[in-house]
């Protein structure tokens, strides 16, 4: 137990350490792109923390996700209650404890936007979308990419995304999504497994 | 457990349809006293200490929303209701001051006046905002204690238990039932149903905090 607490403390301390601008941003960008190309599947647990700044209140959720190229994502919450999102190319299935809903992303702009952000955040290539101004920072343990939205409608609901990679840039370690009123959603990815075998049927939307 | 709750509510709805309190019964019942409703007579849904979190399901028109609702008093006059989706997206933030409730923030695709007016009006009843500091007639209907109030053209009949937790509210528009709210186990489960032109269903189930 003490070891786990120490690990959490060390991880939080590392994320909080001062970041300085990256000198060779072109090389870093290239490295992320190259590594991203070699990653075909990602499986990870995640801890999600929603901070409602004005209420000084946190909503903590936990779950597991599986990603497989191209465009297959299973995003599953286990706590505080069960909730499942499956993205299979342009189809999305959402299952809560009572109901299953299916959507076609071609007919739903909001889901299309959510899908694009989720998939590209998990893959770590959201900065390639052209929808953000990207600033690159680093400390001893992490690279931090600050993504500032360029589109007016996105600016209304999102101030910026902080994306943290470990120094090997194999995959995203943590994400902060900060809203204009400074509310934020933080996702920390733990127990990551890259390029493991993942069956296609877990992404079924039927 | 969830199955028993469903059976309970189905049975409750059945009884409501066939034996529910009619507007005439309300009118005929003798008033024992008329007084302003305060926290002495009725326990508030929003606690003055700390936040409450509810798993929320909202069905309005043809849309189904799920997420978490946070209720919190932020100062002596202000309370907030914030609805956040499972993914962490803030859908709306309603501010409650005195007997009014207004939208401070609404996620753009949801920001339709008809939808927001319905939601704010109904949450005003669900959270007992329309009840507190309002004048009520205290009546006995059957064997139940009932508070009858007038609010914004509606008549509200509120039934409470012996510990002053609301059990049920029936909202009448004229002589017709407009909506019904059921409260279970000290507000750990709240179910709202509105029929008629705008069909609206809200289910709130309190989330136990992990320590």
XYZ file of C-alpha atoms in Angstrom:
417
model
C 0.000 0.000 0.000
C 2.810 2.374 0.975
C 4.594 1.586 -2.302
C 1.462 2.419 -4.305
C 1.043 5.729 -2.461
C 4.699 6.526 -3.074
C 4.335 5.724 -6.788
C 1.264 7.987 -7.070
C 3.155 10.750 -5.240
C 6.226 10.392 -7.497
C 4.047 10.374 -10.653
C 2.138 13.480 -9.558
C 5.393 15.233 -8.607
C 6.896 14.429 -11.989
C 3.869 15.824 -13.844
C 3.958 18.969 -11.739
C 7.671 19.637 -12.247
C 8.609 22.724 -14.218
C 8.456 22.333 -17.945
C 10.672 24.247 -20.332
C 10.135 24.744 -24.087
C 11.445 21.990 -26.382
C 14.262 23.286 -28.624
C 13.886 20.965 -31.586
C 10.110 20.724 -31.998
C 10.366 19.336 -35.552
C 12.407 16.345 -34.339
C 9.981 15.684 -31.469
C 6.977 15.872 -33.749
C 8.620 13.475 -36.172
C 9.497 11.064 -33.352
C 5.898 11.032 -32.068
C 4.586 10.438 -35.588
C 7.030 7.600 -36.235
C 6.318 5.831 -32.922
C 2.573 6.299 -33.405
C 2.877 4.453 -36.741
C 4.361 1.395 -34.979
C 1.608 1.172 -32.360
C -1.302 -0.941 -33.594
C -3.088 -1.680 -30.333
C -3.193 -0.028 -26.925
C -4.828 -1.412 -23.817
C -4.843 0.516 -20.559
C -6.663 1.266 -17.327
C -7.513 4.904 -16.726
C -8.419 7.219 -13.887
C -10.565 10.179 -14.811
C -10.933 13.201 -12.577
C -13.380 15.969 -13.398
C -12.630 19.155 -11.479
C -15.523 21.568 -11.158
C -13.416 24.525 -10.105
C -16.191 26.840 -8.933
C -17.779 24.146 -6.789
C -14.305 22.904 -5.716
C -15.653 19.441 -6.364
C -14.162 16.379 -8.029
C -15.894 13.554 -9.842
C -13.645 10.512 -10.008
C -14.287 7.700 -12.508
C -12.239 4.622 -13.330
C -12.191 2.261 -16.254
C -10.379 0.431 -19.005
C -9.896 1.133 -22.687
C -8.764 -0.829 -25.727
C -7.749 0.763 -29.003
C -7.007 -0.964 -32.288
C -6.026 0.586 -35.589
C -7.837 1.932 -37.517
C -10.580 3.641 -35.599
C -11.671 0.912 -33.165
C -12.097 1.960 -29.545
C -13.700 0.358 -26.508
C -13.942 2.813 -23.621
C -15.410 1.275 -20.488
C -16.175 2.830 -17.083
C -16.383 0.507 -14.076
C -16.712 3.115 -11.360
C -18.799 4.898 -10.054
C -21.056 2.837 -12.340
C -20.850 0.766 -15.513
C -20.883 2.652 -18.793
C -19.516 1.538 -22.146
C -18.703 3.376 -25.363
C -17.668 1.385 -28.432
C -16.489 3.156 -31.555
C -16.223 1.041 -34.678
C -15.223 3.217 -37.632
C -18.257 5.444 -38.193
C -20.598 3.635 -35.775
C -20.904 4.231 -32.073
C -22.639 2.130 -29.399
C -23.285 3.439 -25.905
C -24.459 1.053 -23.207
C -25.443 2.125 -19.724
C -26.920 -0.078 -17.000
C -30.367 0.017 -18.603
C -30.129 0.991 -22.212
C -28.070 0.500 -25.356
C -28.020 3.277 -27.948
C -26.496 3.174 -31.404
C -25.516 6.122 -33.541
C -24.103 6.717 -36.961
C -21.444 9.371 -36.726
C -22.129 10.543 -40.261
C -25.515 11.794 -39.009
C -24.345 13.265 -35.743
C -21.863 16.129 -35.710
C -21.351 16.063 -31.932
C -20.475 12.350 -31.868
C -18.197 12.807 -34.872
C -16.298 15.507 -33.003
C -16.108 13.400 -29.809
C -14.909 10.406 -31.826
C -12.196 12.413 -33.569
C -10.911 13.827 -30.288
C -11.027 10.489 -28.403
C -9.313 8.438 -31.093
C -6.642 11.005 -31.862
C -5.953 11.642 -28.156
C -5.525 7.930 -27.493
C -3.239 7.611 -30.506
C -1.405 10.783 -29.570
C -1.704 12.354 -33.005
C -4.364 14.982 -32.300
C -1.784 17.718 -32.951
C -1.769 16.665 -36.616
C -5.431 17.618 -37.074
C -4.664 21.267 -37.830
C -7.379 22.305 -35.370
C -4.878 23.355 -32.691
C -1.907 25.596 -32.185
C 0.690 23.293 -30.569
C 3.339 24.301 -28.019
C 6.005 21.771 -26.974
C 7.510 21.518 -23.470
C 9.610 18.990 -21.559
C 11.004 18.117 -18.165
C 13.162 15.178 -17.046
C 10.415 12.616 -17.384
C 7.801 13.913 -19.803
C 7.075 15.833 -22.940
C 4.063 18.090 -22.647
C 2.163 19.249 -25.710
C -0.184 22.167 -25.170
C -2.955 22.201 -27.760
C -4.839 25.485 -28.089
C -7.997 25.295 -30.248
C -8.095 27.467 -33.342
C -11.771 27.069 -34.249
C -14.269 29.465 -32.683
C -16.888 26.835 -31.784
C -14.273 24.598 -30.147
C -12.891 27.552 -28.163
C -16.322 27.962 -26.567
C -16.083 24.602 -24.810
C -12.344 23.965 -24.663
C -9.525 26.286 -23.576
C -6.676 23.845 -24.165
C -5.535 20.233 -23.954
C -2.311 19.274 -22.205
C -0.992 16.003 -23.534
C 1.843 14.239 -21.687
C 4.117 11.631 -23.282
C 6.873 9.696 -21.521
C 10.338 10.363 -22.926
C 10.119 7.338 -25.244
C 6.917 8.898 -26.669
C 5.411 5.416 -26.997
C 1.953 6.623 -26.016
C 0.054 9.260 -24.061
C 0.531 9.032 -20.270
C -1.865 11.750 -19.215
C -4.341 14.233 -20.667
C -5.740 17.453 -19.196
C -8.715 18.973 -20.961
C -9.232 22.482 -19.650
C -12.449 24.389 -20.246
C -12.732 28.191 -20.590
C -13.926 28.529 -16.951
C -10.911 26.450 -15.800
C -12.943 23.341 -15.075
C -10.824 20.422 -16.184
C -10.949 16.719 -16.959
C -7.768 14.776 -16.275
C -7.163 11.290 -17.616
C -4.232 9.260 -16.335
C -3.391 6.042 -18.156
C -1.936 3.201 -16.092
C -1.023 -0.460 -16.706
C -0.544 0.230 -20.410
C 0.038 -2.594 -22.846
C 1.117 -1.805 -26.411
C 0.769 -4.028 -29.464
C -0.851 -6.928 -27.601
C -3.330 -9.235 -29.316
C -6.797 -7.702 -29.400
C -9.810 -9.532 -30.836
C -12.057 -7.573 -33.187
C -15.292 -8.814 -31.617
C -14.899 -6.620 -28.512
C -15.622 -3.661 -30.798
C -18.935 -5.035 -31.976
C -21.618 -2.366 -32.290
C -24.496 -4.770 -32.958
C -32.169 -4.366 -5.727
C -32.624 -2.414 -8.976
C -35.342 -4.910 -9.964
C -37.236 -4.342 -6.733
C -36.991 -0.588 -7.188
C -38.416 -0.963 -10.719
C -41.272 -3.120 -9.438
C -41.910 -0.598 -6.674
C -42.130 2.298 -9.113
C -44.257 0.394 -11.621
C -46.641 -0.475 -8.837
C -46.495 3.124 -7.645
C -47.348 4.390 -11.140
C -50.245 1.935 -11.394
C -51.656 3.145 -8.097
C -51.091 6.734 -9.186
C -53.166 6.269 -12.332
C -56.077 4.576 -10.602
C -56.082 5.869 -7.054
C -53.908 8.979 -7.325
C -55.009 12.051 -5.487
C -57.472 13.950 -7.659
C -57.618 17.727 -7.762
C -61.163 17.623 -6.350
C -59.996 15.594 -3.338
C -57.341 18.211 -2.711
C -59.862 21.006 -2.893
C -62.334 19.253 -0.601
C -59.816 18.317 2.096
C -59.977 20.461 5.211
C -57.091 22.844 5.839
C -55.746 22.545 9.380
C -53.387 25.500 9.054
C -51.719 27.757 6.504
C -48.026 28.508 6.948
C -44.791 29.233 5.106
C -42.750 26.078 4.381
C -39.275 26.094 5.925
C -36.563 23.483 6.542
C -38.317 22.726 9.868
C -41.269 21.231 8.030
C -39.385 19.703 5.117
C -35.828 18.418 4.650
C -34.114 20.073 1.665
C -32.762 17.957 -1.207
C -29.614 20.102 -1.479
C -27.575 19.764 1.673
C -26.019 22.864 3.241
C -22.848 20.875 3.936
C -20.977 19.313 1.024
C -22.020 18.183 -2.410
C -24.360 15.379 -3.437
C -23.721 13.407 -6.603
C -26.423 11.604 -8.525
C -26.303 9.281 -11.491
C -28.720 11.014 -13.857
C -30.821 9.851 -16.775
C -32.839 12.446 -18.638
C -35.255 11.674 -21.476
C -36.708 14.732 -23.138
C -38.420 14.844 -26.526
C -36.592 12.044 -28.353
C -33.257 12.585 -26.640
C -31.645 10.442 -23.955
C -28.897 11.885 -21.777
C -26.925 10.189 -19.030
C -24.268 11.499 -16.699
C -23.641 12.772 -13.207
C -25.468 15.613 -11.497
C -23.683 17.503 -8.734
C -25.781 19.503 -6.272
C -23.964 21.933 -4.054
C -24.609 25.026 -1.973
C -21.749 27.431 -2.728
C -22.689 30.309 -0.418
C -25.544 31.247 1.904
C -27.750 32.287 -1.026
C -26.534 30.221 -3.973
C -26.855 26.588 -4.951
C -25.704 24.886 -8.135
C -26.894 21.968 -10.207
C -24.215 20.835 -12.654
C -24.780 18.029 -15.165
C -21.625 16.375 -16.509
C -21.515 13.468 -18.971
C -19.546 10.317 -18.201
C -16.765 11.596 -20.472
C -16.497 14.746 -18.358
C -18.304 17.156 -20.660
C -20.294 19.806 -18.769
C -23.792 19.852 -20.288
C -25.402 22.495 -18.101
C -24.956 24.473 -14.934
C -28.093 25.826 -13.253
C -27.904 28.437 -10.493
C -30.535 28.455 -7.772
C -31.078 31.662 -5.800
C -34.143 32.178 -3.627
C -37.103 30.694 -5.490
C -35.598 31.044 -8.957
C -33.435 28.799 -11.066
C -31.608 29.908 -14.193
C -29.099 28.464 -16.630
C -25.568 29.841 -16.113
C -24.078 27.585 -18.792
C -25.507 25.245 -21.410
C -23.445 23.144 -23.858
C -24.110 24.736 -27.255
C -25.883 21.833 -29.049
C -28.336 21.621 -26.116
C -28.982 25.320 -25.873
C -32.588 25.387 -27.113
C -34.940 27.685 -25.145
C -37.820 25.138 -25.077
C -35.619 22.403 -23.674
C -33.884 24.576 -21.090
C -37.130 26.219 -19.900
C -38.662 22.790 -19.343
C -35.625 21.488 -17.504
C -35.238 24.523 -15.222
C -38.972 24.543 -14.390
C -38.985 20.844 -13.555
C -35.770 20.887 -11.534
C -37.301 23.794 -9.594
C -40.006 21.377 -8.422
C -37.701 18.346 -8.042
C -35.274 20.256 -5.810
C -38.178 21.729 -3.796
C -37.192 25.282 -4.796
C -40.841 26.041 -5.578
C -41.884 24.759 -2.140
C -39.600 26.526 0.338
C -40.685 29.967 1.557
C -44.000 29.429 -0.198
C -47.341 29.517 1.629
C -48.878 26.054 2.024
C -52.231 24.733 3.199
C -51.684 21.791 5.550
C -54.318 19.115 4.871
C -55.002 15.475 5.637
C -55.866 13.419 2.549
C -56.738 9.823 3.310
C -54.354 9.239 6.170
C -51.548 11.235 4.644
C -50.255 14.685 5.571
C -50.304 16.897 2.526
C -49.000 20.385 1.836
C -50.912 22.150 -0.927
C -49.256 25.129 -2.590
C -49.778 27.419 -5.576
C -46.789 28.218 -7.740
C -46.572 29.836 -11.186
C -50.106 28.811 -12.160
C -49.672 25.233 -10.873
C -51.032 23.537 -7.780
C -48.564 21.294 -5.993
C -49.544 18.562 -3.551
C -46.600 17.409 -1.467
C -46.714 14.298 0.713
C -43.966 13.727 3.291
C -42.973 11.057 5.764
C -42.911 11.368 9.558
C -39.245 12.512 9.408
C -40.151 15.357 7.044
C -38.635 13.913 3.877
C -40.773 14.449 0.780
C -42.292 11.208 -0.503
C -44.192 12.454 -3.482
C -45.189 15.635 -5.272
C -48.066 15.812 -7.731
C -48.147 18.938 -9.866
C -51.510 19.995 -11.320
C -52.077 22.336 -14.201
C -55.693 23.363 -13.687
C -57.434 20.111 -12.775
C -55.055 17.930 -14.796
C -52.003 16.149 -13.501
C -48.977 17.804 -15.090
C -46.171 15.821 -13.487
C -45.273 13.566 -10.614
C -42.128 13.226 -8.517
C -41.317 10.255 -6.285
C -38.615 10.411 -3.629
C -37.211 7.251 -2.066
C -35.078 6.576 0.986
C -34.166 10.095 2.116
C -33.714 11.388 -1.443
C -31.272 8.650 -2.521
C -33.563 8.000 -5.488
C -35.705 10.606 -7.245
C -37.984 9.933 -10.204
C -39.756 12.615 -12.192
C -42.387 11.970 -14.862
C -44.122 14.576 -17.001
C -46.803 13.622 -19.484
C -48.699 15.604 -22.072
C -47.220 17.685 -24.889
C -43.689 17.576 -23.523
C -42.807 14.108 -22.284
C -39.990 14.334 -19.800
C -38.443 11.684 -17.593
C -35.693 12.300 -15.064
C -34.173 9.575 -12.861
C -31.628 10.471 -10.218
C -29.824 7.883 -8.099
C -27.400 9.006 -5.445
C -23.794 7.862 -5.885
C -22.164 6.498 -2.749
C -18.838 8.194 -2.134
C -15.773 5.926 -1.998
C -13.566 6.633 1.000
